CSV table of C-alpha atoms and ligand atoms in Angstrom, one decimal:
chain,number,residue,atom,x,y,z
A,1,MET,CA,4.8,-23.0,7.6
A,2,GLU,CA,2.8,-25.5,5.6
A,3,ILE,CA,3.1,-26.1,1.8
A,4,ILE,CA,0.3,-27.3,-0.3
A,5,ARG,CA,1.7,-28.6,-3.7
A,6,ALA,CA,-0.8,-28.0,-6.5
A,7,ARG,CA,-0.5,-29.5,-10.0
A,8,ASP,CA,-1.1,-26.2,-11.8
A,9,TYR,CA,-2.8,-22.8,-11.6
A,10,ASP,CA,-6.4,-24.1,-11.6
A,11,HIS,CA,-5.6,-26.7,-8.9
A,12,MET,CA,-3.8,-24.0,-6.8
A,13,SER,CA,-6.8,-21.8,-7.2
A,14,ARG,CA,-9.2,-24.5,-6.0
A,15,GLN,CA,-7.1,-25.4,-3.0
A,16,ALA,CA,-6.9,-21.7,-1.9
A,17,ALA,CA,-10.6,-21.2,-2.5
A,18,ASN,CA,-11.3,-24.3,-0.4
A,19,ILE,CA,-9.4,-22.7,2.5
A,20,LEU,CA,-11.2,-19.3,2.1
A,21,SER,CA,-14.7,-20.8,1.7
A,22,ALA,CA,-14.1,-23.0,4.8
A,23,GLN,CA,-13.2,-19.9,6.7
A,24,VAL,CA,-16.4,-18.1,5.6
A,25,ILE,CA,-18.6,-21.1,6.2
A,26,LEU,CA,-17.3,-21.6,9.7
A,27,HIS,CA,-17.1,-17.9,10.5
A,28,PRO,CA,-19.6,-15.9,8.3
A,29,GLU,CA,-18.4,-12.6,9.8
A,30,SER,CA,-14.8,-13.2,9.0
A,31,VAL,CA,-12.5,-10.3,8.1
A,32,LEU,CA,-10.7,-11.3,4.9
A,33,GLY,CA,-7.5,-9.6,3.8
A,34,LEU,CA,-7.6,-9.6,0.0
A,35,ALA,CA,-5.0,-9.3,-2.7
A,36,THR,CA,-4.8,-8.3,-6.3
A,37,GLY,CA,-2.6,-9.5,-9.2
A,38,SER,CA,-3.0,-12.4,-11.6
A,39,SER,CA,-2.3,-15.1,-8.9
A,40,PRO,CA,-5.6,-14.8,-6.9
A,41,ILE,CA,-7.9,-14.3,-9.9
A,42,GLY,CA,-8.5,-18.0,-10.2
A,43,THR,CA,-9.3,-18.2,-6.5
A,44,TYR,CA,-11.9,-15.5,-6.8
A,45,ARG,CA,-13.3,-17.2,-9.9
A,46,GLN,CA,-13.7,-20.5,-7.9
A,47,LEU,CA,-15.4,-18.7,-5.0
A,48,ILE,CA,-17.8,-16.9,-7.4
A,49,ASP,CA,-18.7,-20.3,-8.9
A,50,TRP,CA,-19.4,-21.8,-5.4
A,51,TYR,CA,-21.4,-18.7,-4.5
A,52,LYS,CA,-23.6,-19.1,-7.6
A,53,LYS,CA,-24.2,-22.7,-6.7
A,54,GLY,CA,-25.3,-21.7,-3.2
A,55,ASP,CA,-22.4,-23.3,-1.4
A,56,VAL,CA,-21.0,-20.2,0.2
A,57,ASP,CA,-22.2,-16.6,0.7
A,58,PHE,CA,-20.4,-13.4,1.6
A,59,ARG,CA,-23.3,-11.3,3.1
A,60,ARG,CA,-21.6,-10.8,6.5
A,61,VAL,CA,-17.9,-11.0,5.4
A,62,ARG,CA,-15.8,-7.8,5.8
A,63,THR,CA,-12.7,-7.3,3.6
A,64,VAL,CA,-9.6,-5.1,3.7
A,65,ASN,CA,-7.4,-5.0,0.6
A,66,LEU,CA,-3.7,-4.9,0.9
A,67,ASP,CA,-2.9,-1.9,-1.3
A,68,GLU,CA,-3.8,0.7,-3.8
A,69,TYR,CA,-1.9,2.9,-6.3
A,70,VAL,CA,-1.5,6.5,-5.2
A,71,GLY,CA,-3.2,8.9,-7.6
A,72,LEU,CA,-5.8,6.4,-9.1
A,73,ALA,CA,-9.4,6.9,-8.3
A,74,ALA,CA,-11.6,3.9,-7.5
A,75,ASP,CA,-13.2,4.1,-11.0
A,76,HIS,CA,-9.9,4.1,-12.8
A,77,GLU,CA,-9.6,0.8,-14.8
A,78,GLN,CA,-6.2,0.0,-13.3
A,79,SER,CA,-7.1,0.8,-9.7
A,80,TYR,CA,-7.2,-2.1,-7.3
A,81,ALA,CA,-10.7,-0.9,-6.3
A,82,HIS,CA,-11.8,-1.5,-9.9
A,83,PHE,CA,-9.9,-4.9,-10.0
A,84,MET,CA,-11.7,-6.1,-6.9
A,85,ARG,CA,-15.1,-5.1,-8.2
A,86,ALA,CA,-14.5,-6.7,-11.6
A,87,ASN,CA,-12.9,-9.9,-10.3
A,88,PHE,CA,-14.9,-10.6,-7.2
A,89,PHE,CA,-17.1,-8.1,-5.4
A,90,ASP,CA,-19.6,-7.4,-8.3
A,91,HIS,CA,-20.2,-11.2,-8.6
A,92,VAL,CA,-21.0,-12.1,-5.0
A,93,ASP,CA,-23.4,-10.7,-2.3
A,94,ILE,CA,-20.9,-8.8,-0.2
A,95,PRO,CA,-22.3,-5.3,0.7
A,96,ALA,CA,-20.1,-2.6,-0.8
A,97,GLY,CA,-19.9,-0.9,2.7
A,98,ASN,CA,-18.2,-4.1,4.0
A,99,THR,CA,-15.2,-3.7,1.6
A,100,HIS,CA,-12.2,-1.5,2.3
A,101,ILE,CA,-9.3,-0.4,0.1
A,102,PRO,CA,-6.9,2.4,0.7
A,103,ASP,CA,-8.0,5.6,-1.0
A,104,GLY,CA,-5.5,6.3,-3.8
A,105,THR,CA,-6.9,9.8,-4.3
A,106,ASN,CA,-6.1,11.0,-0.8
A,107,ALA,CA,-2.9,13.0,-1.3
A,108,ASP,CA,-2.3,13.3,2.4
A,109,ALA,CA,-0.3,10.1,2.9
A,110,GLU,CA,0.0,10.4,6.7
A,111,HIS,CA,-3.8,10.9,7.1
A,112,GLU,CA,-4.7,8.0,4.7
A,113,CYS,CA,-2.3,5.5,6.3
A,114,ALA,CA,-3.5,6.3,9.8
A,115,ARG,CA,-7.1,6.1,8.6
A,116,TYR,CA,-6.5,2.7,7.0
A,117,ASP,CA,-4.8,1.3,10.1
A,118,ALA,CA,-7.8,2.5,12.1
A,119,VAL,CA,-10.1,0.7,9.8
A,120,ILE,CA,-8.2,-2.6,10.3
A,121,ARG,CA,-8.2,-2.0,14.0
A,122,ALA,CA,-11.9,-1.2,14.2
A,123,LEU,CA,-12.6,-4.5,12.4
A,124,GLY,CA,-10.6,-6.3,15.0
A,125,GLY,CA,-7.8,-7.3,12.7
A,126,VAL,CA,-7.7,-9.8,9.8
A,127,ASP,CA,-8.8,-13.4,10.2
A,128,LEU,CA,-7.5,-14.7,6.9
A,129,GLN,CA,-5.1,-12.8,4.7
A,130,LEU,CA,-4.7,-13.9,1.1
A,131,LEU,CA,-1.4,-12.9,-0.6
A,132,GLY,CA,0.4,-13.1,-3.9
A,133,LEU,CA,4.1,-12.9,-4.3
A,134,GLY,CA,5.8,-10.1,-6.2
A,135,PRO,CA,8.7,-11.0,-8.5
A,136,ASN,CA,11.1,-9.3,-6.1
A,137,GLY,CA,9.6,-11.0,-3.0
A,138,HIS,CA,7.2,-8.1,-2.2
A,139,ILE,CA,3.9,-8.8,-0.3
A,140,GLY,CA,1.2,-6.2,-0.8
A,141,PHE,CA,3.5,-3.4,-2.0
A,142,ASN,CA,6.1,-4.0,0.8
A,143,GLU,CA,9.2,-3.7,-1.3
A,144,PRO,CA,12.7,-5.0,-0.5
A,145,GLY,CA,14.6,-2.7,1.8
A,146,ASP,CA,16.8,-2.3,4.9
A,147,SER,CA,14.0,-2.9,7.4
A,148,PHE,CA,10.4,-4.1,7.6
A,149,THR,CA,7.7,-1.3,7.8
A,150,LYS,CA,5.0,-2.1,10.4
A,151,GLY,CA,1.8,-0.3,9.5
A,152,THR,CA,0.1,1.1,6.4
A,153,HIS,CA,2.6,3.4,4.6
A,154,LYS,CA,3.3,5.1,1.3
A,155,VAL,CA,5.9,3.3,-0.9
A,156,LEU,CA,7.9,4.3,-3.9
A,157,LEU,CA,7.5,1.2,-6.1
A,158,ALA,CA,10.6,-0.7,-7.1
A,159,GLU,CA,11.8,-0.7,-10.7
A,160,ALA,CA,11.1,-4.5,-10.9
A,161,THR,CA,7.5,-3.9,-9.7
A,162,ILE,CA,6.9,-1.1,-12.3
A,163,ARG,CA,8.3,-3.4,-15.0
A,164,ALA,CA,6.2,-6.3,-13.9
A,165,ASN,CA,3.0,-4.3,-13.6
A,166,LYS,CA,3.4,-2.3,-16.9
A,167,ARG,CA,1.6,-5.1,-18.7
A,168,PHE,CA,-1.7,-3.8,-17.3
A,169,PHE,CA,-1.1,-0.2,-18.5
A,170,LYS,CA,-0.9,1.2,-22.1
A,171,ARG,CA,2.6,2.6,-21.4
A,172,GLU,CA,5.3,2.2,-18.8
A,173,GLU,CA,5.0,5.9,-18.0
A,174,ASP,CA,1.4,5.3,-17.0
A,175,VAL,CA,2.3,3.0,-14.1
A,176,PRO,CA,1.9,5.0,-10.9
A,177,ARG,CA,5.2,5.4,-9.0
A,178,CYS,CA,3.8,5.2,-5.5
A,179,ALA,CA,1.3,3.1,-3.6
A,180,TYR,CA,-0.3,2.8,-0.2
A,181,THR,CA,0.1,-0.6,1.3
A,182,MET,CA,-0.7,-2.4,4.5
A,183,GLY,CA,2.5,-3.0,6.5
A,184,ILE,CA,4.3,-6.1,7.5
A,185,LEU,CA,2.9,-6.0,11.1
A,186,ASP,CA,-0.6,-5.7,9.7
A,187,ILE,CA,0.0,-8.8,7.6
A,188,MET,CA,1.8,-10.7,10.4
A,189,GLN,CA,-1.0,-10.1,12.8
A,190,ALA,CA,-3.5,-11.9,10.6
A,191,GLU,CA,-4.7,-15.1,12.3
A,192,ARG,CA,-4.0,-17.1,9.2
A,193,VAL,CA,-2.1,-16.2,6.0
A,194,VAL,CA,-2.5,-18.0,2.7
A,195,MET,CA,-0.3,-17.3,-0.3
A,196,VAL,CA,-0.9,-18.4,-3.9
A,197,VAL,CA,2.0,-18.7,-6.2
A,198,SER,CA,2.1,-20.1,-9.7
A,199,GLY,CA,4.5,-20.6,-12.6
A,200,GLU,CA,8.2,-21.2,-13.3
A,201,GLY,CA,8.8,-17.4,-13.3
A,202,LYS,CA,8.3,-17.4,-9.5
A,203,ALA,CA,10.5,-20.5,-8.8
A,204,ASP,CA,13.6,-18.5,-7.8
A,205,ILE,CA,11.8,-16.1,-5.6
A,206,VAL,CA,9.8,-18.8,-3.9
A,207,HIS,CA,13.1,-20.6,-3.1
A,208,ARG,CA,14.7,-17.4,-1.7
A,209,ALA,CA,11.6,-16.4,0.3
A,210,PHE,CA,10.8,-19.7,2.0
A,211,PHE,CA,14.0,-21.7,1.9
A,212,GLY,CA,16.5,-18.8,2.6
A,213,PRO,CA,17.1,-16.4,5.5
A,214,VAL,CA,14.4,-14.1,6.9
A,215,THR,CA,15.4,-10.7,5.6
A,216,PRO,CA,13.7,-7.4,4.6
A,217,ARG,CA,15.6,-7.8,1.3
A,218,VAL,CA,13.0,-10.5,0.5
A,219,PRO,CA,9.9,-9.2,2.4
A,220,ALA,CA,7.9,-12.4,2.0
A,221,SER,CA,10.6,-14.3,4.0
A,222,ILE,CA,9.1,-12.9,7.2
A,223,LEU,CA,6.1,-15.3,6.7
A,224,GLN,CA,8.4,-18.1,7.7
A,225,LEU,CA,7.9,-16.8,11.2
A,226,HIS,CA,4.1,-16.6,11.0
A,227,LYS,CA,2.2,-19.0,13.3
A,228,ASN,CA,-0.3,-20.1,10.7
A,229,PHE,CA,1.1,-19.6,7.2
A,230,THR,CA,0.1,-21.8,4.2
A,231,LEU,CA,1.9,-21.6,0.9
A,232,VAL,CA,-0.3,-22.9,-1.9
A,233,ALA,CA,2.0,-23.2,-4.9
A,234,ASP,CA,2.0,-25.2,-8.1
A,235,GLU,CA,4.7,-27.6,-9.2
A,236,ALA,CA,6.3,-25.0,-11.5
A,237,ALA,CA,6.6,-22.4,-8.7
A,238,LEU,CA,8.1,-25.1,-6.4
A,239,SER,CA,10.5,-26.5,-9.0
A,240,LYS,CA,13.6,-25.0,-7.4
A,241,CYS,CA,12.8,-26.0,-3.8
B,301,LIG,C1,1.2,-6.6,-7.3
B,301,LIG,C2,0.4,-6.6,-6.0
B,301,LIG,C3,0.8,-7.7,-5.1
B,301,LIG,C4,0.9,-9.0,-5.9
B,301,LIG,C5,1.9,-8.9,-7.0
B,301,LIG,C6,2.1,-10.2,-7.8
B,301,LIG,O1,2.4,-5.9,-7.3
B,301,LIG,N1,0.6,-5.4,-5.3
B,301,LIG,O2,-0.1,-7.8,-4.0
B,301,LIG,O3,1.1,-10.1,-5.1
B,301,LIG,O4,1.5,-7.9,-7.8
B,301,LIG,O5,1.3,-10.2,-8.9
B,301,LIG,P1,1.0,-11.4,-9.8
B,301,LIG,O6,0.1,-12.3,-9.0
B,301,LIG,O7,0.3,-10.9,-11.0
B,301,LIG,O8,2.3,-12.0,-10.1
């Protein structure tokens, strides 16, 4: 595990964007695993800026997103499909057909999860997985539990996650209770994993995840065992380490 100490959110975002752009420049057909949340928005913004300057392009890149809320259609404002278009896809040259996100409208969970794992397999797995860190240590929507779940699965969101994500919805009742998420094995099989974390509010969980024992109670802690994991965090997020 490697830690890149950034000064602040913007510096963290540029450092992570540097790693992603190097990946795409060296391997234009890369499969990128992408994340949502406020943490990677600055990384996407920086990549868009470099794309507009002609420094990097995404024509041949393929993407698989980590997760999607069950019940939200791709055109719902709070769906992760919408988030990805608004914050990244609509601003670069990636063909829509190259982007993949679980289908939140498929009520048949077993079918949707098997379909998504088949998509990841058909792409040959993920070359670089970008991650954020949930306030309870979740990655994607892999919530704390008694064991790690390997493949794509349907999860009941933890109360802490619903509380943290309600800021994006009009009312807490509007936050979906379930999501489809890539599993821990899907994430651990990525060739390279990069996590962006910012702010004092994440300092405790960063310490527990990366300086404590590996445990499904803190799902991100498994990344300590990944062969090529880079944590890009700002000083505030690392203040308890
Ligand atoms: C959501 C996403 C996660 C993300 C987390 C943290 O729950 N499913 O992939 O890492 O939020 O979000 P933020 O970066 O806004 O703190």
